[in-house]
Amino acid sequence: MTSDPDDDLDHDDLGGDGDGDGDLFLASVADVTDSEVEDRREDKGQTVWLIVFFIVCGLCAVVAVAGYHMAESHYRDRALPGVTFAGASVSGKTSSELTALVKRTAASTGLRLTDSKGKTVKASLGNLGVTVNVDSTVKALLAAKRDESPFVWYLPFWRQSVGLKSSTTETTLTDYLTRRFVAKANRPKASTISYDKSVKAFVVNGGTPGTVPQTEVIKDAIDEVADDPGTFLSVSFRYETGEMPVSIEEATKVAAKANSRLSLSLKITGNGHELKVDGSTIAAWTTTTQNLKKGTIDITYDEDLIKAYLDKQLPAKIGKTLVNEKDIVDGDGKKVMVDVVGVDGVTVTNADDLAQSLHDALSSGQSATLQATTSTTKHGVTTVVVDVRIVVDLSKQTLTVYKGSTKAAQFLVSVGKSAVVSTSDKSYVTKTAKSANITVSSGSASSGSSSPNGSSSSSGSSKSTAKGTWVTYFGSSQAFLSASWSDDGIAKGNPSSSPSSPFVDMYESDAQWVYTNCPKGTRVQFTGSVPSSSVR
């Protein structure tokens, strides 16, 4: 049998114990009003929303922190949001991208200059003497906004503009404006000095005042366009009178100083010789440089020119060039002559120090006697074997050439007593010449003889000048040569046509053969005696 669940309840469990406790519980329950229940429900709802709010805030904070770190990582080496250059945002650009941008922008930045006469010239920053520091500009772009609070670094509406980092060379600016707007005749001219060879001194070339552009307004415009680059800003300017950049008084003072250096005593001694530097050489070393900004002229002395001068003069004046001796020997090894005299080499070893000392003496205006140190190198000796011999047979009027013991050639000649050397065993070929002006004599021994100019002479004698070719000298003044005026005497073997001639007359081709094949050192010998008449 199934019991009713309610039957299992003890009445005591319901708060009734016969003492009225159950009634108290029911009374307590009855005391909770509907408004209190509603309040409790609202408090619970608020607690839930607070929990949700804080969770959302926490999530936002996490997202914000994560976003900040992501932005920090992305923009670490890039331009920040809100950074502008040349009127445009460069947000997120890298160093290399910014470098290219700065260069392009600088190239498209400048001034459109108009003078008071209406002349207009478009000038780039480079024309105006402006040097753009690309690296500094890029660094400024990357650093923009980073000196502010990190909370605004990545806010694009928080802006900062960056201009070109540059500097202006005023002399370049002035030179450009003067060159483009002022005629040469109207420009200020600086006084200068120059060396006058006729008076052997530096003289003054006086300058003159002239017209110059006003630069202040232009420099202000350069600053403005550098702050906002990428355009050519229009600017007008006027002219003013400019004084001569270097005064006549300054040039006169400098010329006197330069001239005082010309009279300095500058000497270099060594190896028993002396090299003295003259005033014209000092003048050639003098360099003048105008400082137009200061209105001065500076004098310096060119060290490279001083060194070049000593490199050329020291070997000739103090040192000596090494020359090896060249001896000519015959087939037996006997020295027959010295072809080239040997010279010991003397080298100056402190040339650089001497150049520096000369430079210092000139710069300080002090005379100086300097000592050159030298080193000596002994010359060597080389030998050349010449085993060639020329034998002139006076009786037969022939010339025979021997190379060693072999007969190499024989030619017909016309030769008188004057060609014969006194010591035939010591006669050698000494030099050669393709042509030479010579003096020849015509005699009366032969009615058929002719003078060098082609005219015949039947009696008496005369001297004339002729041009001999293929000349091979021996003895003191004797020579083998081509003598066209003596062709008849050569053919007949008659030396009486030129009895006082110191030459061995030969046909041209024969004389050329001797010239070519009988070098310096060839022995020359004579045999027989001069005939009194033709032998052929």
XYZ file of C-alpha atoms in Angstrom:
536
model
C 0.000 0.000 0.000
C 1.444 3.305 -1.081
C 1.574 6.066 1.389
C 0.977 9.735 0.611
C 4.194 11.732 0.810
C 2.490 14.291 2.882
C 1.800 11.672 5.422
C 5.517 11.309 6.022
C 5.895 14.921 7.074
C 6.199 15.532 10.733
C 4.213 18.480 11.817
C 7.191 19.498 13.847
C 9.100 19.962 10.630
C 6.684 22.663 9.646
C 7.571 24.649 12.705
C 4.648 23.535 14.813
C 5.706 22.020 18.048
C 2.635 22.910 20.077
C 4.570 25.838 21.515
C 3.836 28.330 18.720
C 7.368 28.154 17.060
C 5.876 27.261 13.782
C 3.731 30.251 13.894
C 6.851 32.447 14.419
C 8.503 31.143 11.250
C 5.429 31.777 9.245
C 5.221 35.209 10.703
C 8.857 35.906 9.663
C 8.148 34.846 6.162
C 5.164 36.999 6.108
C 7.360 40.017 7.155
C 9.457 40.028 3.753
C 7.689 42.549 1.598
C 7.551 42.635 -2.178
C 9.677 45.783 -2.284
C 12.459 44.122 -0.384
C 12.404 41.202 -2.745
C 12.592 43.637 -5.668
C 15.536 45.466 -4.100
C 17.333 42.265 -3.568
C 16.794 41.331 -7.169
C 18.145 44.753 -8.326
C 21.227 44.428 -6.121
C 21.929 41.064 -7.632
C 21.484 42.476 -11.185
C 23.870 45.350 -10.460
C 26.474 42.941 -9.166
C 26.258 40.952 -12.378
C 26.619 44.069 -14.519
C 29.592 45.241 -12.475
C 31.228 41.899 -13.002
C 30.521 42.102 -16.725
C 31.843 45.692 -16.855
C 35.090 44.803 -15.176
C 35.503 41.798 -17.405
C 34.976 43.983 -20.463
C 37.413 46.594 -19.121
C 39.928 43.907 -18.469
C 39.522 42.571 -21.972
C 39.863 46.106 -23.378
C 43.001 46.631 -21.331
C 44.420 43.367 -22.625
C 43.515 44.349 -26.170
C 44.952 47.850 -25.652
C 48.199 46.495 -24.236
C 48.457 43.941 -27.000
C 47.648 46.611 -29.588
C 50.237 48.968 -28.101
C 52.910 46.309 -28.246
C 51.939 45.407 -31.796
C 52.104 49.082 -32.796
C 55.393 49.498 -30.976
C 56.833 46.526 -32.813
C 55.526 47.713 -36.201
C 56.641 51.352 -35.865
C 59.921 50.704 -34.062
C 61.999 51.593 -37.157
C 59.300 53.490 -39.037
C 57.769 56.946 -39.004
C 54.904 57.264 -36.516
C 51.283 57.983 -37.500
C 50.634 61.704 -37.785
C 54.172 62.547 -38.975
C 54.109 64.615 -42.167
C 56.787 65.707 -44.642
C 56.302 68.037 -47.598
C 52.578 68.207 -46.750
C 51.984 64.442 -46.865
C 51.882 61.681 -44.276
C 54.925 59.439 -44.014
C 53.390 57.093 -41.482
C 54.909 53.627 -41.528
C 57.742 54.469 -43.948
C 61.108 52.830 -43.341
C 64.502 54.527 -43.307
C 65.275 53.520 -46.900
C 61.859 54.694 -48.090
C 62.289 57.994 -46.285
C 65.774 58.449 -47.739
C 64.458 58.088 -51.277
C 61.574 60.432 -50.497
C 63.842 63.104 -49.000
C 66.155 62.996 -52.021
C 63.250 63.315 -54.463
C 61.718 66.123 -52.468
C 65.009 68.022 -52.148
C 65.485 67.787 -55.917
C 62.055 69.363 -56.477
C 62.567 72.161 -53.953
C 63.978 75.617 -54.632
C 63.224 79.257 -55.315
C 61.850 81.170 -58.269
C 63.946 84.345 -58.060
C 62.847 87.645 -59.575
C 65.025 90.760 -59.428
C 63.891 94.398 -59.419
C 64.259 94.504 -63.211
C 61.857 91.620 -63.746
C 64.401 88.929 -64.619
C 63.329 85.522 -63.263
C 65.500 82.468 -62.646
C 64.451 79.105 -61.267
C 67.131 77.925 -58.812
C 67.504 74.567 -57.102
C 68.719 74.244 -53.513
C 72.120 73.182 -54.796
C 72.345 76.312 -56.968
C 71.660 78.407 -53.903
C 74.466 76.860 -51.880
C 72.098 74.750 -49.786
C 73.367 71.373 -48.662
C 70.599 68.994 -47.617
C 71.596 66.568 -44.878
C 69.551 63.566 -45.965
C 70.591 61.374 -43.025
C 69.689 64.028 -40.452
C 66.331 64.621 -42.128
C 65.516 60.904 -42.096
C 66.527 60.635 -38.431
C 64.254 63.580 -37.605
C 61.342 61.917 -39.404
C 61.879 58.673 -37.508
C 62.220 60.546 -34.196
C 59.186 62.812 -34.701
C 56.630 62.663 -31.799
C 58.838 60.283 -29.820
C 59.782 63.041 -27.373
C 56.106 63.306 -26.418
C 54.012 60.978 -24.261
C 53.836 57.411 -25.627
C 50.033 57.675 -25.386
C 49.999 59.962 -28.433
C 52.617 58.176 -30.508
C 50.143 56.138 -32.500
C 47.327 58.680 -32.688
C 47.131 59.825 -36.349
C 45.237 63.026 -35.470
C 48.151 64.123 -33.224
C 50.387 65.599 -35.961
C 53.963 66.814 -36.293
C 55.567 68.192 -39.453
C 59.278 67.767 -40.295
C 61.243 69.888 -42.783
C 64.583 69.467 -44.547
C 67.675 69.580 -42.379
C 70.062 71.768 -44.345
C 72.805 74.394 -44.245
C 73.580 77.274 -46.603
C 77.029 78.394 -47.767
C 76.603 82.122 -48.173
C 79.558 82.597 -50.530
C 78.104 79.993 -52.902
C 74.717 81.713 -52.729
C 76.266 85.126 -53.437
C 78.398 83.775 -56.278
C 75.363 82.153 -57.915
C 73.188 85.253 -57.633
C 75.964 87.476 -58.959
C 76.707 85.119 -61.842
C 73.068 84.828 -62.908
C 71.889 88.393 -62.365
C 74.862 90.755 -62.522
C 76.907 91.422 -65.677
C 80.652 90.878 -65.282
C 81.409 94.543 -65.856
C 79.129 95.514 -62.950
C 80.360 93.013 -60.368
C 82.664 93.924 -57.474
C 86.250 92.905 -58.214
C 88.656 91.845 -55.516
C 92.179 93.221 -55.459
C 94.773 90.579 -56.312
C 98.522 90.196 -56.609
C 100.519 88.546 -59.385
C 104.158 88.029 -60.289
C 105.477 90.369 -62.987
C 108.465 88.788 -64.732
C 109.569 92.096 -66.226
C 110.144 93.676 -62.802
C 110.753 90.356 -61.019
C 108.300 91.193 -58.250
C 104.708 90.743 -57.142
C 102.477 93.663 -58.118
C 98.985 94.736 -57.028
C 95.982 94.507 -59.314
C 93.433 96.888 -57.745
C 89.793 95.842 -57.385
C 86.599 97.896 -57.808
C 83.185 98.147 -56.052
C 80.091 96.874 -57.875
C 76.478 95.748 -57.790
C 75.407 92.789 -55.643
C 72.011 91.185 -54.947
C 70.499 91.558 -51.488
C 70.594 88.133 -49.885
C 68.678 88.491 -46.600
C 65.237 88.052 -48.171
C 66.531 85.114 -50.184
C 68.005 83.420 -47.112
C 64.671 83.841 -45.324
C 62.923 82.244 -48.299
C 65.393 79.348 -48.219
C 64.530 78.721 -44.556
C 60.828 78.862 -45.379
C 60.987 76.418 -48.279
C 63.193 74.078 -46.257
C 60.500 73.928 -43.553
C 57.857 73.124 -46.170
C 59.765 71.449 -49.036
C 58.573 70.086 -52.346
C 57.837 73.370 -54.115
C 59.610 76.307 -55.776
C 58.801 79.355 -53.699
C 58.633 82.709 -55.502
C 60.723 85.515 -54.016
C 61.676 88.993 -55.241
C 64.884 90.818 -54.325
C 66.662 94.122 -54.937
C 70.283 95.187 -55.495
C 72.773 97.098 -53.404
C 76.325 98.436 -53.816
C 78.985 95.962 -52.814
C 82.512 96.925 -51.805
C 85.493 95.231 -53.395
C 85.864 91.852 -51.640
C 89.593 92.428 -51.055
C 90.854 95.978 -50.648
C 93.858 97.529 -52.372
C 95.455 98.081 -48.950
C 95.203 94.365 -48.149
C 96.658 93.377 -51.527
C 99.540 95.873 -51.100
C 100.385 94.416 -47.711
C 100.342 90.855 -49.068
C 102.445 91.783 -52.116
C 105.109 93.268 -49.830
C 105.139 90.060 -47.812
C 105.448 87.905 -50.945
C 108.271 90.079 -52.310
C 110.204 89.776 -49.069
C 110.325 86.022 -49.640
C 111.859 86.452 -53.109
C 115.052 87.894 -51.644
C 115.614 85.074 -49.153
C 118.909 83.195 -49.436
C 117.957 79.529 -49.855
C 120.839 77.147 -50.590
C 121.398 73.405 -50.638
C 124.974 72.146 -50.446
C 126.410 68.666 -50.797
C 128.971 66.575 -52.680
C 131.079 69.695 -53.155
C 128.325 71.460 -55.074
C 125.647 74.046 -54.342
C 122.071 74.558 -55.494
C 120.733 78.076 -55.012
C 117.015 78.799 -55.318
C 116.401 82.048 -57.194
C 113.530 84.498 -56.790
C 111.675 83.466 -59.956
C 111.574 79.883 -58.709
C 110.211 81.008 -55.329
C 107.569 83.035 -57.184
C 106.535 79.918 -59.111
C 106.006 78.097 -55.809
C 103.881 80.921 -54.360
C 100.141 80.337 -54.180
C 97.691 83.103 -53.267
C 94.202 82.302 -52.011
C 91.478 84.917 -51.578
C 89.201 84.744 -48.559
C 86.363 86.896 -49.863
C 84.352 86.545 -46.675
C 87.196 87.957 -44.567
C 88.555 90.218 -47.298
C 92.071 88.791 -47.074
C 94.672 87.092 -49.257
C 96.597 84.130 -47.892
C 100.068 83.165 -49.154
C 101.187 79.550 -49.154
C 103.953 77.616 -50.879
C 103.173 74.537 -52.942
C 105.016 71.555 -51.461
C 104.387 69.431 -54.554
C 106.063 72.045 -56.771
C 109.016 72.258 -54.378
C 109.424 68.475 -54.475
C 109.167 68.394 -58.275
C 111.853 71.101 -58.512
C 114.239 69.209 -56.217
C 113.584 65.913 -58.016
C 114.864 67.576 -61.189
C 117.622 69.820 -59.824
C 119.238 67.756 -57.074
C 120.511 64.996 -59.407
C 121.936 67.619 -61.780
C 123.399 70.061 -59.234
C 124.259 67.904 -56.228
C 124.046 64.304 -57.351
C 125.278 62.516 -60.442
C 123.573 60.049 -62.731
C 125.186 56.629 -62.769
C 126.826 55.879 -66.126
C 128.487 52.545 -66.756
C 131.747 52.620 -68.681
C 131.628 51.119 -72.162
C 134.911 49.790 -73.554
C 135.555 48.628 -77.102
C 137.966 45.707 -77.512
C 139.350 44.025 -80.603
C 139.191 40.374 -81.504
C 142.100 39.627 -79.159
C 140.341 41.252 -76.205
C 142.609 44.277 -76.201
C 140.901 47.516 -75.233
C 141.159 49.908 -78.127
C 139.084 52.790 -76.780
C 136.594 53.914 -74.161
C 133.327 54.505 -75.952
C 131.444 55.830 -72.879
C 133.229 57.237 -69.842
C 131.901 55.757 -66.599
C 130.464 58.022 -63.897
C 129.802 56.998 -60.303
C 126.192 57.581 -59.305
C 125.564 60.088 -56.493
C 122.049 60.139 -55.027
C 120.588 62.679 -52.600
C 118.939 60.673 -49.834
C 117.093 63.396 -47.896
C 115.178 65.078 -50.726
C 111.833 64.981 -48.868
C 113.376 66.549 -45.758
C 114.977 69.257 -47.888
C 111.630 70.022 -49.539
C 109.954 70.333 -46.133
C 112.769 72.559 -44.833
C 112.480 74.856 -47.867
C 108.724 75.071 -47.347
C 109.173 75.904 -43.663
C 111.821 78.554 -44.427
C 109.557 80.275 -46.949
C 106.533 80.111 -44.663
C 108.481 81.704 -41.794
C 110.389 84.159 -44.003
C 113.828 82.918 -42.938
C 116.917 82.349 -45.114
C 118.420 78.871 -44.869
C 121.458 76.886 -45.979
C 120.551 73.212 -46.058
C 122.827 70.201 -46.199
C 122.085 67.380 -48.626
C 123.128 63.870 -47.637
C 124.273 61.604 -50.456
C 125.111 58.007 -51.233
C 127.511 56.871 -53.964
C 127.191 53.887 -56.281
C 130.266 52.773 -58.237
C 129.825 52.524 -61.969
C 130.245 49.242 -63.813
C 132.116 48.385 -67.005
C 130.798 46.714 -70.143
C 132.795 45.680 -73.221
C 131.904 45.508 -76.897
C 133.992 43.374 -79.256
C 134.647 45.000 -82.640
C 136.754 42.637 -84.757
C 136.605 44.707 -87.942
C 139.553 46.206 -89.805
C 139.792 48.632 -92.730
C 142.947 48.502 -94.835
C 143.539 51.335 -97.309
C 146.097 50.474 -99.991
C 147.468 53.835 -101.119
C 149.404 52.331 -103.994
C 146.346 50.602 -105.475
C 143.824 53.232 -104.304
C 141.554 50.578 -102.817
C 139.838 50.000 -99.484
C 139.402 46.466 -98.107
C 137.279 45.526 -95.081
C 138.100 42.472 -92.978
C 135.818 40.926 -90.389
C 138.169 38.867 -88.311
C 140.461 37.233 -90.855
C 137.804 37.135 -93.558
C 137.746 39.636 -96.385
C 134.271 41.159 -96.328
C 134.376 43.796 -99.068
C 136.668 45.852 -101.311
C 136.008 49.266 -102.853
C 137.711 51.750 -105.191
C 138.749 55.026 -103.546
C 140.594 58.244 -104.181
C 142.832 59.216 -101.259
C 145.763 61.610 -100.846
C 148.488 62.033 -98.257
C 146.400 64.277 -95.989
C 144.066 61.389 -95.206
C 146.862 59.235 -93.856
C 147.140 59.287 -90.057
C 150.592 59.486 -88.573
C 150.163 56.443 -86.332
C 148.224 54.026 -88.454
C 148.333 51.204 -85.930
C 146.329 53.329 -83.457
C 143.680 54.707 -85.793
C 140.090 53.710 -85.194
C 136.642 54.724 -86.308
C 135.493 57.282 -83.715
C 132.069 58.430 -84.906
C 129.689 58.502 -87.872
C 127.267 60.956 -89.466
C 124.742 60.568 -92.240
C 125.780 63.967 -93.607
C 128.252 66.761 -92.854
C 129.420 70.023 -94.361
C 133.090 69.641 -95.293
C 135.826 71.726 -96.888
C 137.635 70.177 -99.843
C 140.519 71.339 -101.986
C 140.979 71.029 -105.741
C 144.527 70.722 -107.169
C 146.221 71.095 -110.584
C 147.791 67.673 -110.770
C 145.077 66.375 -113.023
C 143.545 68.238 -115.899
C 140.376 66.234 -115.519
C 139.705 67.016 -111.897
C 136.537 68.807 -110.895
C 135.546 70.944 -107.917
C 132.767 69.972 -105.543
C 130.319 72.311 -107.253
C 130.934 70.555 -110.572
C 133.183 73.167 -112.240
C 136.513 72.093 -113.750
C 139.861 73.453 -112.665
C 142.926 73.178 -114.976
C 145.520 74.883 -112.833
C 146.045 76.245 -109.351
C 144.009 75.152 -106.348
C 140.961 76.343 -104.449
C 138.856 75.429 -101.418
C 135.115 75.056 -101.306
C 132.414 73.710 -99.022
C 130.458 70.628 -99.960
C 127.984 68.301 -98.261
C 129.361 64.820 -97.775
C 127.104 61.897 -96.913
C 127.635 58.584 -95.118
C 130.584 60.023 -93.190
C 132.720 57.622 -91.095
C 135.348 59.509 -89.081
C 138.761 58.211 -87.959
C 141.885 59.905 -86.623
C 141.558 63.577 -85.659
C 139.625 64.910 -88.661
C 139.890 62.268 -91.385
C 136.857 60.395 -92.707
C 135.504 57.984 -95.291
C 132.625 59.601 -97.177
C 130.577 59.774 -100.342
C 132.243 62.345 -102.618
C 130.258 62.776 -105.821
C 132.612 65.557 -106.923
C 135.463 63.020 -106.992
C 133.817 60.295 -109.090
C 136.409 60.713 -111.886
C 139.367 60.453 -109.488
C 137.803 57.348 -107.847
C 137.326 55.696 -111.218
C 140.939 56.364 -112.300
C 142.551 55.893 -108.910
C 144.076 59.341 -109.171
C 144.517 61.008 -105.751
C 146.033 64.174 -107.195
C 142.551 65.655 -107.726
C 142.396 66.417 -103.958
C 145.983 66.395 -102.741
C 145.263 68.208 -99.445
C 141.901 66.572 -98.639
C 141.751 64.655 -95.325
C 139.043 62.386 -96.732
C 138.940 59.015 -98.393
C 136.599 59.697 -101.317
C 134.182 56.858 -102.163
C 131.183 56.179 -104.331
C 127.939 56.786 -102.407
C 126.826 53.130 -102.106
C 130.330 52.085 -101.012
C 130.521 54.837 -98.381
C 127.088 53.770 -97.075
C 128.296 50.176 -96.744
C 131.278 51.300 -94.637
C 129.006 53.567 -92.558
C 126.703 50.605 -91.855
C 129.198 47.795 -91.318
C 132.210 49.482 -89.693
C 131.168 50.601 -86.183
C 133.038 52.733 -83.706
C 136.269 50.969 -82.758
C 136.980 49.589 -86.251
C 140.769 49.707 -86.833
C 141.976 51.758 -89.790
C 145.321 50.945 -91.424
C 147.174 52.370 -94.431
C 149.660 50.514 -96.620
C 151.717 51.502 -99.656
C 152.345 55.020 -100.842
C 150.352 57.668 -102.670
C 150.927 57.412 -106.461
C 151.778 60.445 -108.527
C 149.348 59.562 -111.296
C 146.336 57.405 -112.046
C 146.652 53.708 -111.198
C 143.596 52.575 -113.188
